[in-house]
Amino acid sequence: MTTMKRFSGFNLIGEAFRSHQGWPEHWPDKAPKASYDAIIVGAGGHGLGAAYYLAKKYGITNVALIEKGWLGGGNTGRNTTIIRSNYLYDESAHLYDHAVKLWDGLSQELNYNIMYSKRGVLMLAHNVHDVQSFKRHIHANRLNGVDNEWLTPEECKAYCPPLDISPRTRHPVLGGALQRRGGTARHDSVAWGYARAASALGVDIIQNCAVTGIRRGADGAIEGVETERGFIASRRVGVSAAGSTSLVMKMAGLDFPLESYPLQALVSEPVKPIFPCVVMSNTVHAYMSQSDKGELVIGAGTDQYTSYSQRGAFHIVEHTLAAICEIFPIFTRMRMLRTWGGIVDVTPDRSPILGKTPVKGLYVNCGWGTGGFKATPGAGDLLAYTMAHDEPHKINAPYNLDRFRNGRLIDEAAAAAVAH
Amino acid sequence: MLLIHCPYCEEARPEVEFAYGGEAHIARPVDPSTYSDEQWEEFLYIRSNPRGRHHERWRHAHGCGRFFNAVRDTVTDVFETTYKAGEARK
Amino acid sequence: MTGFRLADGGRIDRRTKRNFTFDGKARWGYAGDSLASALLAQGQMLFGRSFKYHRPRGILGAGVEEPNALVTVDRGPGRKTPNLRAPSVALHDGLAATSQNRFPTLKTDLIAVNNMLSAFFPAGFYNKTFMWPRAAWEKVYEPIIRRLAGLGDSPTTRDPDHYDATYAHCETLVVGAGPAGIAAALEAAASGGRVFLIDEQEEIGGGALSDPAQWAWLAEASAKLAAMDNVTVLPRTTAIGHYHQNFVVAAQRLTDHLPVDEAEGPREKLWRIRAGEVVLAMGAIERPLVFEGNDVPGVMLASAAKTFALRYGVAVGRKLVVMALHDSGWHDALALHKAGVNIAAIVDLRREIAPELAEAARDARIACYPGYAVTGVSGGQAVNGVTVALAGVGKGQKLECDAVLMAGGWTPTVHLWSHAKGTLRWDENWGAYVPDKTHENLRCVGACAGDWDFGSGLVRGLLPAPKPLHESKAFVDFQNDVKARDIGLAVQEGFRSIEHIKRYTTNGMATDQGKTSNLNGLQIASGVLHRPVTDIGLTTFRPPYTPQSFGAILGHHKEALFQPLRKTGIDDWADAHGAVYENVAQWRRARYFPQGSEDMDAAVARECRTVRSAVGIFDASTLGKIEVVGPDAAEFLNRMYTNPWKSLEPGRCRYGLLLGEHGFIIDDGVSARLAPDRFHLTTTTGGAARVLNMMEDYLQTEWADLDVWLTSTTEQWSVIAVQGPKARRVIAPLVEGIDLSPEAFPHMAVREGKICGVDTRLFRVSFTGELGFEVNVPAEYGRMVWEAIWAEGEKHGAAAYGTETMHVLRAEKGFIIVGQDTDGTVTPDDAGLGWAVGKKKPDFVGKRSLARPDIVAAGRKQLVGLLTDDPQAVLEEGAQIVADPNQPVPMTMIGHVTSSYHSATMGRSIAMALVAGGRDRMGETLHIPMPGKTISAKVVAPMFYDPEGSRLNG
C-alpha cells in the first residue's frame, strides 16, 4: 500500500511555498502481477469505483484494474455529467438513488474534490402526455423517498431564467419535474479521485493493457485473463467495459444482448454564469447545463446505427442545437467550441446488466446506454458487492441477464419515453 | 452524415433518407412456438455487435421505401456493399 | 510612421477611414484593417485578461489561432457576441468592441490579484481543496469559481438575426485559399468539374496576403477563378468539420463585416457540402516559444508581426527582438526590416545559422545572438526589454525592445484531416504530426501536408532557462493560463498520457482549441518524461475547427420551423370556434371548445352531457390510416394483429390489437374490410408511421411471399366522428346511397357511398359507447362536410367536442388509450383485452413472447377501474396505489392511476388503474397516498357506464 498525501487547503498552501514539488503521483502505474484475488476489466468510473469499493468496503485489496487505454478515457471523460435518480420503477429508483447517496460526501470520502454540485435537474413537460408521465414519476419517487417535485411553467422560469415559457414556441412548456438533489460532478475528477483512493488501498492500476482472451477452466469457471502483457490469473473477473463489453464477453464464449451506438455531446465557449441548473427536455430532445468553467454543456442524441467510430453525424448536432435554441432562444449567438463522440452500449430495455453471468467467477456491469455517469459510485459499489459475495445485492438483483429470457424487463423508456 | 447506396434506386443518397433496421440476416422463425425461451431470447435480443464488418438492414424510408442489407465497417463506418433483401449474405 | 502605422504598404485602403470604439473610446483605422491591426496601429498593446490569473495579454497571432485578444462586439440590441478574436474581426464603421474578463477595466483589473496568488492555483488545485466544510462547495466555493470563470457574457435577449443554410455538391472541394489551395482549385477546375474553394479570411490568398511579391499573381489567379462558371469561391467561410464520406460543413459569415445599417439578410449561412474529393490546403500555424514572460503584451508570433506589417501596414513595435528557433523567424525579421520595421536583434538558440540568413541580417545591421535564448521579459502591460543568455543559462544580458517575436516552427493544420479519422505520423523535421493515411477521398496539399518550405529549425517548445521548471512562469496555453510547470506538475502527479495531461492542466482546451499550445504541451511532457513524443500520444481534433455560432448550425429550424406542426383540414374551423389545443405527436388537436367563461372542466362536462343526451361532433382526422390491399391482405393482418382477420366479412369492422415481438401492446385501432382484398386500417395518432414501418418490415423481409401492398392514407382522409343518440338523424339528410337503418348498417360495419355529394367511407363505430358514425371523406372536402354536419347537428343541439371529452367518454366505457393506459410493458391480458387475442391462431407478432415465464406469472399489473370513496375526489393521473397506507417510506406500490376524470354522466369521479393482481382485487379498497392526505378507492371493473352496451343503438 502506498501512502496518500492528503489533499487539503492547508497542504495546498504549504506546497505553494515549495512550488508543489511534494505532491506524489495520484496513482502509480503498475505492471501486472501473476495473480490477483479479483480483476476488474475497464478503468472507467464504474470499474475504478468497483476496485475502490472492493478494497474499501469488501476487504479484497489484491485487485488488478486492467485498462486497454488510459483510465477514464472512455465514456467517463466524454459525458455530460448529469446526476439524478428520479426514475420511475422501484428497481431504477433504488439503483440510481443508491448512487446519489454515495455521490453525496464522495469528495470527502475520496479526499478528492469531485465537484458534485446539486444544482437541480429540471425535466420539462411539453404536452399532456409528458405531464401525466412526470406526475407518475413524481408520485412514485415520493413514495420511494426520492425527491422530485412538480413546477409550474412560471416556477420553471424562475428556476432557470433563460427558459422560454411563452406559448409561441413549437412545444410550449407545461411544467417540469425538478429533482433538487440532481446536478453535475466533474467527470475526470471522479475517475482520478477513485484511482488515487483505490491505488492507496493497494489496487494495481494497469493501463495500456488490453484483454485479449478470457481463460476458463475445465469446469467452465474463470481462471484469469489473457492480456497484451501476459496471462493474469484470478477466479473473480468483473467486466465493466461499456461499449467494448460485448467483445470481451465473446472471449468468454458469451453472446450478450448489447449494441454499441455513437453518442455525441458538445460545449459552447465559456461565458460568465447564465445557466444555473440542468435542464432536460425529452420532447424536443435536448439537455444542457453550464460547467464550472462556464461552457454550456449540451448532450445530443445517439446516431441511429451501431458504431465504434466515436464519431457521429452532423445532422444530430444540428437537431440538438435547434432543440436547445427552441427552449432557450437567447443562445443562438453562442458558439459551439467542441463536439465529441462516445460509444454507448445499449440493452434491449435500455437498463443496465449488473451482476453474475452464466460463467462462474465472471461478473458484468454494462448496458448503461446514455445514462451511466450518474450511476458511477452505485454501479462500482454493486459490482464490487456482487464480486465479493458471488451474489448480487438486492438493489442490482433485478438487473440480471435472465430478464431477457423471462420477460421481466425494466423498460423506463417504454414506460415514460424519458431519456436517460 | 453517411452516404448510402440504395440497391433498389441504384443511387447514393444521404443518410437522412434512410432508417436503420438493426442487424441483418436474423430471420423470424417460421413457427416461434417451437422455440425454447432461450432460443426466443436469442432471436429477440442477442446481437453480434462486432467491431468491424457488420451486416445490417436499412430502409430507404424517404425514398423507395424498401428494406435492404448492407455490410459496413463499424470502426470506420465505411460501407463495403449494399444488396437487396433476400439476397445471400455477403 | 504615424503612431505604429507604417508609411506605406499593406492591403488597407488609406483613403477610407473607419471609425470604431474599443472599450467605449473612439478609435479609427482604415478599410481593410482587422480590429487587431487597427488597435495595434494606435499603439494598443493590451487586449485582454487571461482566464485564470487575469494577467494582461496582448496579441499573439494574426489569425484564428489567437488565444488572447478576445472581445465582445455589440451590434445593437440582441446582437452582442462574446469571445470574438480581434485579428479575425473585420473593421467597419461603427464597430463597437469591448475587452473581456476584467474588473473594472482592462488596465486596472482587480481580479489580477489571482496572479499574485497563482502559486496557490496550480493545475488541478480545485481537486485538492474546497472540500471543507462539506456544504461549502456548493454554497461558497463553487459560486465564486463560477463567477471568476467564463470569458465574455452570454447574450441575454433573443437574437434578431436569422441564419441561412444550404446543401451543395461538387466534384472537388478545396479548403483553404492560400497558394497551395488556389493551385489545387485551378487544377481541379481545368477538368471541368464543379469546384468549391472556401477560405476563412476576408479575402482569398492565405499566406500570400502577407507577401506583396505574390499580390500580382494572386490578383490574376483570383480573376481567373472568378471567371470560371464551374468554380464557386467563398471567402469568410470556415470549414468547421469533416464528416463521413466527404461531407464538409462550412459556415459563411455574411454581414458581420458590414456596418450595422448596411447589414441585410441572414447573418451567416451554413454550407453542407458533399464533395467527390476534398483537398485540404489549410496551411500551418506558427508555434510560440515557451520562456519566462512569454505572455507579456507585445510578445507575439513572428508570422503575425509580418502579417500586421505587410498586409495591414502596421508595425507591432518600434524596436523588435526576434526569438527564433527556426529559419522562418529570420525570413520574417528580414521581411519586416525591409518593410521599415526596426528589428533590434535576432536571438536564436541554434549556434549554427544558415550563412545566407546570417549574412542578410548582418547587411540589415541586425544584431544576432546565435546560441542564445530569451530568459526573461520585462514589462507589465507592455514589453520594455528582454534578457537573453547564452544557451539560456549563461549570464543574462538585457536588450531594450517593445516587442518580442517568437518563431518556434510550424504546425500543419491537420484538424479536418483528423475529423475524417485520417491517421497522422510524427515528422521530426517539422516537429509536428503530419497527415498519413485516410479511407476518405481526401488529400492535403501545401503546408498542412507537411509539404512547404519554411526552412529548418530546432524542434523544442521550451527554451532553456536558468530557473528550474517548477519555478518558471513560461506559458504554454495563454488563454487557459497553463504554464510549463503545470505540465511538469501533472507528470509529477502521475499523469502520463497527453489526454490526461490535457485534462488535468486544461492545456489546449481553451477557445483556440490548442492551435498554438498542443504541440508545445506535448513536447514539454515528452521532455519531462524523457520519452519520445509519439509515446505520449496526441490529442484528437474534434469539430468545429473554430467556434461556430449555434444560429448558423440550426439555420431555419426555429420557432414554427423547428418541427412541422400538423393540422387537420378542419383545424381552421376549430380555431374559429374558440378551440383550446393540445399537441399530440406532431399534430395539434382541439382539446375542448369553451363557451363564454367556461374553464376546461365546465366545457368538458357540457360537451360530455351533450354527446350522451344529443350528439357531438369530433375531428378524428389525426388517426393514422393505412390501406392494405392484395390477395393476401387478410392473411397478412392475421399475422400482424392478435385478432383473427380472415373470418371478417367485407363490410365489417374489427378492433385490432398490435403487439411488438416482445409481446407488449404498441398500437390499436378499428379497421374495416372493404372488400376481400382491401382493408382500411386505423392506428393511433402517434403510432401511424411506426406501425406502417413495422408492417413494411415484416412484409418485405419476413413474408415477402405475401401479395400485399401498404399505403399510408392518414392525410388522404378527413375523419368526422358523429356520436350520440341523435347521430343518425344528423347525418341522414346528408348521406346518399347508404341505408343507415340499424338492420342494414349494424354497429362495427362500414359502407361506401356519398355524403354531401362526396365519396365517403362511413364507419358505424363508437369510441363513446353511444350510437356513432365516423365519416371518412377525402381530406380536401373535410371542412365542407364538417360544416354541413355541423349545420345539421345544430338543429339537434350538437356540440363540437375535443380530445378531453373524447377521453372522458371512452373512460366511462373502459376503452383504453394506448400510451396512457398502457406504457410499453402491458400485455393484452394485462389490459383486459384477452378477448382480442385469437386463441386458435398458431402465430402472430408477439405471440411467442406472451408465453415467457414472467408474462404468464401471477401478480402482473392488470387494468381495473377505481371509484374513490369520496365521489367528488378526482385522482391525479400517475398517482401511485398502495394496499397499506400506513407503511413507512419506501412504500410498496402496487400500481398507478392511468386515467382519471370527473364524469359528468356519472356525477362522480372515475378512474382506471394498473394494479398488481388487479382483477383478483375486485371490491377491495386501495389507497392513494398524496402529499398531506390519502385517498381511498374501491377496485371495480373498468366499465362505468352502460355495461350492457344498449346505447350503441341510439
Tab-separated table of C-alpha atoms in Angstrom, chain C residues 10 127 179 308 474 518 559 901:
chain	number	residue	atom	x	y	z
C	10	GLY	CA	-0.338	46.789	-46.855
C	127	ASN	CA	-9.385	18.780	-6.786
C	179	PRO	CA	-1.181	29.484	-52.801
C	308	PHE	CA	0.452	43.058	-39.479
C	474	ALA	CA	6.539	30.365	-19.002
C	518	ASN	CA	-0.965	21.425	-28.185
C	559	GLU	CA	-39.929	28.552	-33.909
C	901	TYR	CA	-61.714	12.241	-14.713
